[in-house]
């Protein structure tokens, strides 16, 4: 068998050795935006996972663009140095490409860590002023965001560019703009959160595309550039798959190499149907209509499931988040399942089931 998930994929000037991607995952473990030892351990381990691309967590382009006090940022020299330390270590451990997701949380910023409830920070908890296209809070009891002025919008575009330049200096292979999950770029795109009367409201793609273009202008063509987009707001009057297609077409026109099609999280009132492959249909719709590489994500955890998505042409690659947290050896195990030989780090080669008698006993013993 020649599984498609283990075929290389070209994104811009970057070749992914396979189509299995570590989805960006916030760790809420940074100090004023700076990566810590947690990131060294977390990303170091995932760097040797064998995944074709590892995308590092949503990283704030400004201090106020972080979701929580513990989110990573790329808004200062210190942030850049701390991230460079971790990325350089990952580079010494693996040759596989590494990307970073650049983000601004907009009205969803200034909240507690998820394991502390994820609710807005109160007075005395160092909250900050949140911003959005329109002064509509994310939900009941949330901060009312300040409506961004045009001057503030221009500054934010500069912040995205400045962070992209920091990412370039650190040596990332890919930058991914976060324009899903109800964060700032998505807030501009959706009619439910963007009620502006100016051109940024009449053409809701204007701000995201200005950011996309400005980042394209500074991001090297020989690396990869993509965006995470939303396939649906899962709400009456919200964005749907046709909007994702229209946005992806514009990103392609600007020169983006790929999109990852996710959905939801614009409003707590959305009613999502979360089940295996629940977003794959959105990815497939984009794939059918736009000549851009497409990544599917969401409740993909099984190697055959991943293979079916790619082999059937619904998407060019798949991203997984929780599956990798649960099992950083997912790629090794999938390769074994399909009879594909992967280069293990020599220190771990004896864990391969065919390499040492009884090596896979532990896996069998705990019933996985
Ligand atoms: C711990 C955790 C942190 C996450 N942080 C981000 C993030 O920084 N950026 C993002 O776009 N999605 C983030 N997500 C969403 C995942 O990337 C992914 O889209 C989602 O979990 C669905 O994939 P899964 O079913 O494979 O987990 C996060 C998910 C988890 C579990």
mmCIF file of C-alpha atoms and ligand atoms in Angstrom:
data_model
loop_
_atom_site.group_PDB
_atom_site.id
_atom_site.type_symbol
_atom_site.label_atom_id
_atom_site.label_comp_id
_atom_site.label_asym_id
_atom_site.label_seq_id
_atom_site.Cartn_x
_atom_site.Cartn_y
_atom_site.Cartn_z
ATOM 1 C CA UNK A 1 0.000 0.000 0.000
ATOM 2 C CA UNK A 2 1.128 3.525 -0.798
ATOM 3 C CA UNK A 3 -0.747 5.678 1.659
ATOM 4 C CA UNK A 4 -1.383 9.235 0.493
ATOM 5 C CA UNK A 5 -0.923 10.681 3.975
ATOM 6 C CA UNK A 6 2.748 9.689 3.736
ATOM 7 C CA UNK A 7 3.294 11.354 0.338
ATOM 8 C CA UNK A 8 5.198 14.667 0.373
ATOM 9 C CA UNK A 9 3.364 17.933 -0.237
ATOM 10 C CA UNK A 10 4.717 21.187 -1.608
ATOM 11 C CA UNK A 11 3.509 24.394 0.079
ATOM 12 C CA UNK A 12 5.108 27.399 -1.551
ATOM 13 C CA UNK A 13 8.816 26.700 -1.361
ATOM 14 C CA UNK A 14 8.508 24.215 1.495
ATOM 15 C CA UNK A 15 8.207 20.452 1.081
ATOM 16 C CA UNK A 16 6.291 18.676 3.816
ATOM 17 C CA UNK A 17 7.582 15.090 4.087
ATOM 18 C CA UNK A 18 4.006 13.921 4.705
ATOM 19 C CA UNK A 19 0.467 15.343 5.026
ATOM 20 C CA UNK A 20 0.079 14.986 8.778
ATOM 21 C CA UNK A 21 0.115 18.330 10.552
ATOM 22 C CA UNK A 22 0.253 19.216 14.221
ATOM 23 C CA UNK A 23 -2.571 21.696 14.629
ATOM 24 C CA UNK A 24 -1.762 24.925 16.488
ATOM 25 C CA UNK A 25 -2.441 24.567 20.195
ATOM 26 C CA UNK A 26 -2.313 27.323 22.789
ATOM 27 C CA UNK A 27 -0.451 26.193 25.878
ATOM 28 C CA UNK A 28 -1.203 29.177 28.158
ATOM 29 C CA UNK A 29 2.277 28.715 29.524
ATOM 30 C CA UNK A 30 4.124 31.844 28.409
ATOM 31 C CA UNK A 31 5.338 34.739 30.562
ATOM 32 C CA UNK A 32 4.474 38.141 29.033
ATOM 33 C CA UNK A 33 4.376 36.422 25.651
ATOM 34 C CA UNK A 34 7.701 34.617 26.124
ATOM 35 C CA UNK A 35 7.935 30.867 25.661
ATOM 36 C CA UNK A 36 9.080 28.910 28.719
ATOM 37 C CA UNK A 37 10.475 25.475 29.569
ATOM 38 C CA UNK A 38 6.993 24.072 29.024
ATOM 39 C CA UNK A 39 7.225 24.982 25.339
ATOM 40 C CA UNK A 40 10.698 23.472 25.126
ATOM 41 C CA UNK A 41 9.368 20.150 26.393
ATOM 42 C CA UNK A 42 6.016 20.259 24.540
ATOM 43 C CA UNK A 43 7.372 21.370 21.151
ATOM 44 C CA UNK A 44 10.600 19.418 21.513
ATOM 45 C CA UNK A 45 8.628 16.204 21.830
ATOM 46 C CA UNK A 46 6.269 17.067 19.010
ATOM 47 C CA UNK A 47 9.210 18.069 16.812
ATOM 48 C CA UNK A 48 10.362 14.437 16.769
ATOM 49 C CA UNK A 49 6.834 13.140 16.167
ATOM 50 C CA UNK A 50 7.418 12.669 12.441
ATOM 51 C CA UNK A 51 4.553 15.028 11.515
ATOM 52 C CA UNK A 52 5.083 16.744 8.179
ATOM 53 C CA UNK A 53 4.501 20.184 9.697
ATOM 54 C CA UNK A 54 4.249 21.411 13.268
ATOM 55 C CA UNK A 55 2.305 24.662 13.635
ATOM 56 C CA UNK A 56 2.991 26.531 16.848
ATOM 57 C CA UNK A 57 0.133 28.017 18.833
ATOM 58 C CA UNK A 58 -1.843 31.231 18.190
ATOM 59 C CA UNK A 59 0.706 33.928 18.941
ATOM 60 C CA UNK A 60 -0.391 37.480 19.657
ATOM 61 C CA UNK A 61 0.905 40.172 17.334
ATOM 62 C CA UNK A 62 0.358 42.668 20.164
ATOM 63 C CA UNK A 63 0.267 42.288 23.910
ATOM 64 C CA UNK A 64 -3.471 43.067 23.865
ATOM 65 C CA UNK A 65 -3.988 40.540 21.080
ATOM 66 C CA UNK A 66 -3.219 37.633 23.391
ATOM 67 C CA UNK A 67 -6.140 35.602 24.659
ATOM 68 C CA UNK A 68 -4.802 35.182 28.197
ATOM 69 C CA UNK A 69 -1.876 36.366 30.298
ATOM 70 C CA UNK A 70 -0.226 33.022 29.416
ATOM 71 C CA UNK A 71 -0.424 33.216 25.633
ATOM 72 C CA UNK A 72 2.672 33.494 23.478
ATOM 73 C CA UNK A 73 3.400 36.709 21.615
ATOM 74 C CA UNK A 74 5.763 38.071 19.024
ATOM 75 C CA UNK A 75 5.522 41.730 19.968
ATOM 76 C CA UNK A 76 8.861 42.246 21.718
ATOM 77 C CA UNK A 77 12.559 41.470 21.491
ATOM 78 C CA UNK A 78 12.188 39.244 24.551
ATOM 79 C CA UNK A 79 9.388 37.247 22.905
ATOM 80 C CA UNK A 80 11.501 36.771 19.810
ATOM 81 C CA UNK A 81 14.562 35.618 21.763
ATOM 82 C CA UNK A 82 12.560 33.167 23.895
ATOM 83 C CA UNK A 83 10.882 31.668 20.844
ATOM 84 C CA UNK A 84 14.149 31.489 18.908
ATOM 85 C CA UNK A 85 15.658 29.442 21.758
ATOM 86 C CA UNK A 86 12.872 26.867 21.528
ATOM 87 C CA UNK A 87 12.721 26.763 17.737
ATOM 88 C CA UNK A 88 16.497 26.405 17.434
ATOM 89 C CA UNK A 89 16.365 23.466 19.835
ATOM 90 C CA UNK A 90 13.584 21.858 17.780
ATOM 91 C CA UNK A 91 15.706 22.363 14.658
ATOM 92 C CA UNK A 92 18.547 20.449 16.261
ATOM 93 C CA UNK A 93 16.138 17.599 17.007
ATOM 94 C CA UNK A 94 14.361 17.355 13.653
ATOM 95 C CA UNK A 95 14.469 18.597 10.062
ATOM 96 C CA UNK A 96 10.695 18.671 9.609
ATOM 97 C CA UNK A 97 9.124 22.069 8.848
ATOM 98 C CA UNK A 98 7.847 24.298 11.642
ATOM 99 C CA UNK A 99 5.234 27.026 11.299
ATOM 100 C CA UNK A 100 3.666 29.613 13.531
ATOM 101 C CA UNK A 101 0.147 30.926 13.754
ATOM 102 C CA UNK A 102 -0.092 34.709 14.054
ATOM 103 C CA UNK A 103 -3.217 35.962 15.751
ATOM 104 C CA UNK A 104 -5.105 38.741 17.467
ATOM 105 C CA UNK A 105 -7.908 37.736 19.791
ATOM 106 C CA UNK A 106 -9.919 40.980 19.451
ATOM 107 C CA UNK A 107 -13.040 40.833 21.631
ATOM 108 C CA UNK A 108 -12.094 37.357 22.906
ATOM 109 C CA UNK A 109 -8.921 38.654 24.570
ATOM 110 C CA UNK A 110 -8.333 39.339 28.262
ATOM 111 C CA UNK A 111 -9.697 36.101 29.682
ATOM 112 C CA UNK A 112 -8.691 33.446 32.214
ATOM 113 C CA UNK A 113 -6.849 30.278 31.254
ATOM 114 C CA UNK A 114 -9.300 27.585 30.114
ATOM 115 C CA UNK A 115 -8.488 25.500 33.201
ATOM 116 C CA UNK A 116 -9.562 28.489 35.298
ATOM 117 C CA UNK A 117 -12.849 28.747 33.450
ATOM 118 C CA UNK A 118 -11.909 30.872 30.419
ATOM 119 C CA UNK A 119 -14.121 33.769 31.499
ATOM 120 C CA UNK A 120 -13.216 37.473 31.133
ATOM 121 C CA UNK A 121 -10.620 38.820 33.563
ATOM 122 C CA UNK A 122 -12.109 40.904 36.358
ATOM 123 C CA UNK A 123 -10.874 44.184 37.813
ATOM 124 C CA UNK A 124 -7.784 43.339 39.903
ATOM 125 C CA UNK A 125 -6.786 40.550 37.527
ATOM 126 C CA UNK A 126 -4.927 42.907 35.166
ATOM 127 C CA UNK A 127 -7.562 42.915 32.437
ATOM 128 C CA UNK A 128 -6.957 45.016 29.350
ATOM 129 C CA UNK A 129 -9.080 46.923 26.864
ATOM 130 C CA UNK A 130 -10.286 44.615 24.126
ATOM 131 C CA UNK A 131 -10.978 45.772 20.576
ATOM 132 C CA UNK A 132 -13.172 44.607 17.704
ATOM 133 C CA UNK A 133 -14.757 45.845 14.480
ATOM 134 C CA UNK A 134 -17.893 46.785 16.425
ATOM 135 C CA UNK A 135 -18.587 47.244 20.159
ATOM 136 C CA UNK A 136 -20.433 43.936 20.459
ATOM 137 C CA UNK A 137 -19.234 41.634 23.250
ATOM 138 C CA UNK A 138 -18.538 37.953 22.563
ATOM 139 C CA UNK A 139 -21.236 36.950 25.003
ATOM 140 C CA UNK A 140 -23.145 37.972 28.093
ATOM 141 C CA UNK A 141 -20.824 39.254 30.807
ATOM 142 C CA UNK A 142 -17.875 39.638 28.432
ATOM 143 C CA UNK A 143 -15.824 42.821 27.975
ATOM 144 C CA UNK A 144 -17.445 45.311 25.618
ATOM 145 C CA UNK A 145 -14.722 45.820 23.008
ATOM 146 C CA UNK A 146 -13.696 49.243 21.781
ATOM 147 C CA UNK A 147 -14.582 49.845 18.145
ATOM 148 C CA UNK A 148 -11.317 50.021 16.227
ATOM 149 C CA UNK A 149 -10.610 53.349 14.546
ATOM 150 C CA UNK A 150 -9.079 53.378 11.087
ATOM 151 C CA UNK A 151 -5.807 54.608 12.618
ATOM 152 C CA UNK A 152 -5.851 51.642 15.049
ATOM 153 C CA UNK A 153 -6.584 49.277 12.167
ATOM 154 C CA UNK A 154 -3.539 50.604 10.298
ATOM 155 C CA UNK A 155 -1.376 50.085 13.406
ATOM 156 C CA UNK A 156 -2.624 46.514 13.733
ATOM 157 C CA UNK A 157 -1.647 45.756 10.153
ATOM 158 C CA UNK A 158 1.839 47.025 11.036
ATOM 159 C CA UNK A 159 1.851 44.736 14.088
ATOM 160 C CA UNK A 160 1.055 41.689 11.942
ATOM 161 C CA UNK A 161 3.924 42.686 9.649
ATOM 162 C CA UNK A 162 6.325 43.242 12.556
ATOM 163 C CA UNK A 163 5.481 39.804 13.988
ATOM 164 C CA UNK A 164 5.888 38.178 10.575
ATOM 165 C CA UNK A 165 9.338 39.747 10.331
ATOM 166 C CA UNK A 166 10.207 38.374 13.772
ATOM 167 C CA UNK A 167 8.971 34.942 12.608
ATOM 168 C CA UNK A 168 11.153 35.291 9.518
ATOM 169 C CA UNK A 169 14.213 36.080 11.636
ATOM 170 C CA UNK A 170 13.515 33.126 13.928
ATOM 171 C CA UNK A 171 13.567 30.991 10.786
ATOM 172 C CA UNK A 172 10.055 29.548 10.618
ATOM 173 C CA UNK A 173 9.185 27.635 7.468
ATOM 174 C CA UNK A 174 5.566 28.735 7.518
ATOM 175 C CA UNK A 175 3.355 31.513 8.814
ATOM 176 C CA UNK A 176 -0.351 30.914 9.263
ATOM 177 C CA UNK A 177 -2.807 33.778 9.808
ATOM 178 C CA UNK A 178 -5.529 32.948 12.274
ATOM 179 C CA UNK A 179 -8.776 34.108 10.763
ATOM 180 C CA UNK A 180 -11.104 31.591 12.388
ATOM 181 C CA UNK A 181 -12.412 30.656 15.843
ATOM 182 C CA UNK A 182 -13.993 34.068 16.444
ATOM 183 C CA UNK A 183 -10.720 35.969 16.759
ATOM 184 C CA UNK A 184 -10.135 39.428 15.311
ATOM 185 C CA UNK A 185 -9.844 38.640 11.589
ATOM 186 C CA UNK A 186 -12.891 36.390 11.820
ATOM 187 C CA UNK A 187 -14.726 39.126 13.768
ATOM 188 C CA UNK A 188 -14.240 41.392 10.742
ATOM 189 C CA UNK A 189 -15.380 38.696 8.300
ATOM 190 C CA UNK A 190 -18.630 37.755 10.031
ATOM 191 C CA UNK A 191 -21.768 39.901 9.682
ATOM 192 C CA UNK A 192 -22.671 38.899 13.233
ATOM 193 C CA UNK A 193 -19.672 40.695 14.748
ATOM 194 C CA UNK A 194 -18.934 43.359 12.107
ATOM 195 C CA UNK A 195 -21.639 46.034 11.962
ATOM 196 C CA UNK A 196 -19.415 48.870 10.802
ATOM 197 C CA UNK A 197 -20.785 51.523 8.485
ATOM 198 C CA UNK A 198 -17.414 52.325 6.866
ATOM 199 C CA UNK A 199 -15.649 50.428 4.107
ATOM 200 C CA UNK A 200 -14.382 47.852 6.665
ATOM 201 C CA UNK A 201 -18.027 46.948 7.280
ATOM 202 C CA UNK A 202 -19.321 47.269 3.729
ATOM 203 C CA UNK A 203 -16.513 44.991 2.547
ATOM 204 C CA UNK A 204 -15.964 42.717 5.523
ATOM 205 C CA UNK A 205 -12.967 41.027 3.887
ATOM 206 C CA UNK A 206 -11.106 44.350 3.624
ATOM 207 C CA UNK A 207 -9.199 44.220 6.917
ATOM 208 C CA UNK A 208 -8.285 40.495 6.788
ATOM 209 C CA UNK A 209 -7.125 40.911 3.199
ATOM 210 C CA UNK A 210 -5.115 44.021 4.001
ATOM 211 C CA UNK A 211 -3.383 42.033 6.754
ATOM 212 C CA UNK A 212 -2.933 39.075 4.392
ATOM 213 C CA UNK A 213 -1.433 41.266 1.682
ATOM 214 C CA UNK A 214 0.881 43.118 4.067
ATOM 215 C CA UNK A 215 2.182 39.813 5.471
ATOM 216 C CA UNK A 216 2.545 38.379 1.946
ATOM 217 C CA UNK A 217 4.644 41.413 1.013
ATOM 218 C CA UNK A 218 7.235 40.633 3.716
ATOM 219 C CA UNK A 219 7.050 36.828 3.942
ATOM 220 C CA UNK A 220 9.577 35.087 1.633
ATOM 221 C CA UNK A 221 8.110 33.244 -1.368
ATOM 222 C CA UNK A 222 10.511 30.354 -0.733
ATOM 223 C CA UNK A 223 8.730 29.639 2.560
ATOM 224 C CA UNK A 224 5.041 28.747 3.048
ATOM 225 C CA UNK A 225 2.177 31.099 3.829
ATOM 226 C CA UNK A 226 -1.316 30.068 4.836
ATOM 227 C CA UNK A 227 -4.370 30.939 6.850
ATOM 228 C CA UNK A 228 -6.827 29.194 9.077
ATOM 229 C CA UNK A 229 -10.304 30.112 7.893
ATOM 230 C CA UNK A 230 -13.832 29.406 9.049
ATOM 231 C CA UNK A 231 -16.194 27.127 7.140
ATOM 232 C CA UNK A 232 -19.221 28.098 9.200
ATOM 233 C CA UNK A 233 -20.336 30.245 12.118
ATOM 234 C CA UNK A 234 -22.999 27.587 12.809
ATOM 235 C CA UNK A 235 -25.473 30.420 13.301
ATOM 236 C CA UNK A 236 -28.384 31.949 11.407
ATOM 237 C CA UNK A 237 -27.100 34.962 9.470
ATOM 238 C CA UNK A 238 -23.453 33.984 10.003
ATOM 239 C CA UNK A 239 -20.723 32.843 7.644
ATOM 240 C CA UNK A 240 -21.080 29.617 5.700
ATOM 241 C CA UNK A 241 -18.977 27.487 3.339
ATOM 242 C CA UNK A 242 -19.582 29.828 0.354
ATOM 243 C CA UNK A 243 -17.953 32.641 2.335
ATOM 244 C CA UNK A 244 -14.986 30.382 3.059
ATOM 245 C CA UNK A 245 -14.667 29.711 -0.674
ATOM 246 C CA UNK A 246 -14.821 33.439 -1.484
ATOM 247 C CA UNK A 247 -12.187 34.259 1.155
ATOM 248 C CA UNK A 248 -9.908 31.415 0.066
ATOM 249 C CA UNK A 249 -10.122 32.673 -3.538
ATOM 250 C CA UNK A 250 -8.917 36.092 -2.404
ATOM 251 C CA UNK A 251 -6.103 34.577 -0.356
ATOM 252 C CA UNK A 252 -5.043 32.536 -3.369
ATOM 253 C CA UNK A 253 -5.105 35.693 -5.528
ATOM 254 C CA UNK A 254 -2.815 37.431 -3.010
ATOM 255 C CA UNK A 255 -0.415 34.508 -3.197
ATOM 256 C CA UNK A 256 -1.251 32.315 -0.205
ATOM 257 C CA UNK A 257 -0.170 28.693 -0.429
ATOM 258 C CA UNK A 258 -2.746 26.967 1.744
ATOM 259 C CA UNK A 259 -5.817 27.286 3.939
ATOM 260 C CA UNK A 260 -6.885 25.203 6.912
ATOM 261 C CA UNK A 261 -10.669 25.040 7.120
ATOM 262 C CA UNK A 262 -12.008 25.058 10.666
ATOM 263 C CA UNK A 263 -15.284 26.529 11.988
ATOM 264 C CA UNK A 264 -17.242 27.951 14.909
ATOM 265 C CA UNK A 265 -16.335 29.834 18.100
ATOM 266 C CA UNK A 266 -17.593 33.237 16.933
ATOM 267 C CA UNK A 267 -20.337 33.194 19.515
ATOM 268 C CA UNK A 268 -21.198 31.091 22.558
ATOM 269 C CA UNK A 269 -24.716 30.798 21.124
ATOM 270 C CA UNK A 270 -23.554 28.767 18.115
ATOM 271 C CA UNK A 271 -24.795 25.211 18.052
ATOM 272 C CA UNK A 272 -22.128 23.054 16.466
ATOM 273 C CA UNK A 273 -22.472 19.422 15.565
ATOM 274 C CA UNK A 274 -19.122 18.050 16.665
ATOM 275 C CA UNK A 275 -18.498 14.541 15.390
ATOM 276 C CA UNK A 276 -15.726 12.807 13.411
ATOM 277 C CA UNK A 277 -14.966 14.706 10.167
ATOM 278 C CA UNK A 278 -17.463 17.442 11.090
ATOM 279 C CA UNK A 279 -15.486 20.104 9.223
ATOM 280 C CA UNK A 280 -14.197 17.978 6.345
ATOM 281 C CA UNK A 281 -17.180 18.921 4.138
ATOM 282 C CA UNK A 282 -16.208 22.596 4.435
ATOM 283 C CA UNK A 283 -12.603 21.800 3.493
ATOM 284 C CA UNK A 284 -13.774 19.726 0.558
ATOM 285 C CA UNK A 285 -15.971 22.571 -0.704
ATOM 286 C CA UNK A 286 -12.989 24.926 -0.661
ATOM 287 C CA UNK A 287 -10.830 22.273 -2.347
ATOM 288 C CA UNK A 288 -13.353 21.820 -5.153
ATOM 289 C CA UNK A 289 -13.607 25.531 -5.857
ATOM 290 C CA UNK A 290 -10.213 27.084 -5.203
ATOM 291 C CA UNK A 291 -6.821 26.015 -6.559
ATOM 292 C CA UNK A 292 -5.089 26.244 -3.203
ATOM 293 C CA UNK A 293 -3.749 23.518 -0.912
ATOM 294 C CA UNK A 294 -6.391 22.676 1.695
ATOM 295 C CA UNK A 295 -5.996 21.259 5.176
ATOM 296 C CA UNK A 296 -8.871 19.549 6.978
ATOM 297 C CA UNK A 297 -9.122 19.535 10.760
ATOM 298 C CA UNK A 298 -11.472 18.525 13.540
ATOM 299 C CA UNK A 299 -12.145 15.168 15.182
ATOM 300 C CA UNK A 300 -9.656 13.323 13.008
ATOM 301 C CA UNK A 301 -7.876 10.738 15.113
ATOM 302 C CA UNK A 302 -7.676 7.483 13.250
ATOM 303 C CA UNK A 303 -5.041 6.714 10.566
ATOM 304 C CA UNK A 304 -7.582 5.174 8.152
ATOM 305 C CA UNK A 305 -9.837 8.188 8.623
ATOM 306 C CA UNK A 306 -6.975 10.568 7.819
ATOM 307 C CA UNK A 307 -5.972 8.481 4.807
ATOM 308 C CA UNK A 308 -9.517 8.442 3.467
ATOM 309 C CA UNK A 309 -9.753 12.257 3.655
ATOM 310 C CA UNK A 310 -6.550 12.765 1.687
ATOM 311 C CA UNK A 311 -6.860 9.786 -0.698
ATOM 312 C CA UNK A 312 -10.430 10.745 -1.657
ATOM 313 C CA UNK A 313 -9.246 14.263 -2.530
ATOM 314 C CA UNK A 314 -11.331 16.054 0.095
ATOM 315 C CA UNK A 315 -8.209 17.781 1.377
ATOM 316 C CA UNK A 316 -4.485 17.792 0.676
ATOM 317 C CA UNK A 317 -3.465 17.335 4.296
ATOM 318 C CA UNK A 318 -4.984 16.859 7.737
ATOM 319 C CA UNK A 319 -4.252 18.583 11.017
ATOM 320 C CA UNK A 320 -4.783 16.991 14.382
ATOM 321 C CA UNK A 321 -4.656 18.569 17.809
ATOM 322 C CA UNK A 322 -5.927 16.380 20.620
ATOM 323 C CA UNK A 323 -4.761 13.163 18.959
ATOM 324 C CA UNK A 324 -1.187 14.483 19.166
ATOM 325 C CA UNK A 325 -1.551 15.557 22.794
ATOM 326 C CA UNK A 326 -2.825 12.118 23.638
ATOM 327 C CA UNK A 327 -0.272 10.289 21.539
ATOM 328 C CA UNK A 328 2.795 12.163 20.268
ATOM 329 C CA UNK A 329 3.774 8.909 18.554
ATOM 330 C CA UNK A 330 0.653 8.966 16.372
ATOM 331 C CA UNK A 331 2.650 9.310 13.131
ATOM 332 C CA UNK A 332 4.978 6.410 14.024
ATOM 333 C CA UNK A 333 2.037 4.174 14.822
ATOM 334 C CA UNK A 334 0.162 5.186 11.648
ATOM 335 C CA UNK A 335 3.287 4.457 9.607
ATOM 336 C CA UNK A 336 3.535 1.014 11.182
ATOM 337 C CA UNK A 337 -0.138 0.389 10.460
ATOM 338 C CA UNK A 338 0.435 1.172 6.764
ATOM 339 C CA UNK A 339 3.803 -0.557 6.525
ATOM 340 C CA UNK A 340 5.682 2.699 5.916
ATOM 341 C CA UNK A 341 9.259 2.887 7.193
ATOM 342 C CA UNK A 342 10.005 6.130 9.034
ATOM 343 C CA UNK A 343 13.331 7.252 10.398
ATOM 344 C CA UNK A 344 12.986 7.192 14.173
ATOM 345 C CA UNK A 345 15.440 9.182 16.264
ATOM 346 C CA UNK A 346 18.056 6.505 16.996
ATOM 347 C CA UNK A 347 17.584 6.965 20.742
ATOM 348 C CA UNK A 348 13.981 5.735 20.357
ATOM 349 C CA UNK A 349 14.439 3.222 17.523
ATOM 350 C CA UNK A 350 14.042 0.260 19.855
ATOM 351 C CA UNK A 351 10.425 1.190 20.495
ATOM 352 C CA UNK A 352 9.568 0.139 16.947
ATOM 353 C CA UNK A 353 7.576 -3.075 17.041
ATOM 354 C CA UNK A 354 9.789 -4.862 14.507
ATOM 355 C CA UNK A 355 13.080 -3.642 15.971
ATOM 356 C CA UNK A 356 13.338 -5.359 19.301
ATOM 357 C CA UNK A 357 11.479 -8.347 20.670
ATOM 358 C CA UNK A 358 8.567 -7.225 22.773
ATOM 359 C CA UNK A 359 8.906 -3.552 21.913
ATOM 360 C CA UNK A 360 5.200 -3.069 21.314
ATOM 361 C CA UNK A 361 4.242 -5.001 24.420
ATOM 362 C CA UNK A 362 3.607 -1.836 26.423
ATOM 363 C CA UNK A 363 1.110 -0.601 23.877
ATOM 364 C CA UNK A 364 -0.704 -3.897 23.816
ATOM 365 C CA UNK A 365 -0.674 -4.186 27.619
ATOM 366 C CA UNK A 366 -2.630 -0.991 28.137
ATOM 367 C CA UNK A 367 -5.031 -1.933 25.410
ATOM 368 C CA UNK A 368 -4.434 0.765 22.798
HETATM 369 C C1 LIG B 1 -5.225 22.627 23.825
HETATM 370 C C2 LIG B 1 -5.739 23.201 22.539
HETATM 371 C C3 LIG B 1 -5.294 24.452 22.129
HETATM 372 C C4 LIG B 1 -5.723 24.980 20.915
HETATM 373 N N1 LIG B 1 -5.192 26.176 20.469
HETATM 374 C C5 LIG B 1 -5.445 26.569 19.188
HETATM 375 C C6 LIG B 1 -4.709 27.617 18.609
HETATM 376 O O1 LIG B 1 -3.781 28.176 19.198
HETATM 377 N N2 LIG B 1 -5.035 27.999 17.344
HETATM 378 C C7 LIG B 1 -6.012 27.370 16.621
HETATM 379 O O2 LIG B 1 -6.279 27.741 15.474
HETATM 380 N N3 LIG B 1 -6.688 26.333 17.145
HETATM 381 C C8 LIG B 1 -6.400 25.909 18.382
HETATM 382 N N4 LIG B 1 -7.020 24.793 18.880
HETATM 383 C C9 LIG B 1 -7.915 24.041 18.003
HETATM 384 C C10 LIG B 1 -7.149 22.920 17.308
HETATM 385 O O3 LIG B 1 -6.083 23.404 16.528
HETATM 386 C C11 LIG B 1 -8.083 22.066 16.421
HETATM 387 O O4 LIG B 1 -8.551 22.855 15.369
HETATM 388 C C12 LIG B 1 -9.250 21.500 17.210
HETATM 389 O O5 LIG B 1 -8.843 21.017 18.478
HETATM 390 C C13 LIG B 1 -9.935 20.377 16.466
HETATM 391 O O6 LIG B 1 -8.992 19.367 16.167
HETATM 392 P P1 LIG B 1 -8.896 17.979 17.016
HETATM 393 O O7 LIG B 1 -10.252 17.349 16.962
HETATM 394 O O8 LIG B 1 -7.849 17.209 16.266
HETATM 395 O O9 LIG B 1 -8.474 18.325 18.406
HETATM 396 C C14 LIG B 1 -6.639 24.261 20.109
HETATM 397 C C15 LIG B 1 -7.097 23.020 20.545
HETATM 398 C C16 LIG B 1 -6.640 22.473 21.730
HETATM 399 C C17 LIG B 1 -7.121 21.101 22.128
#
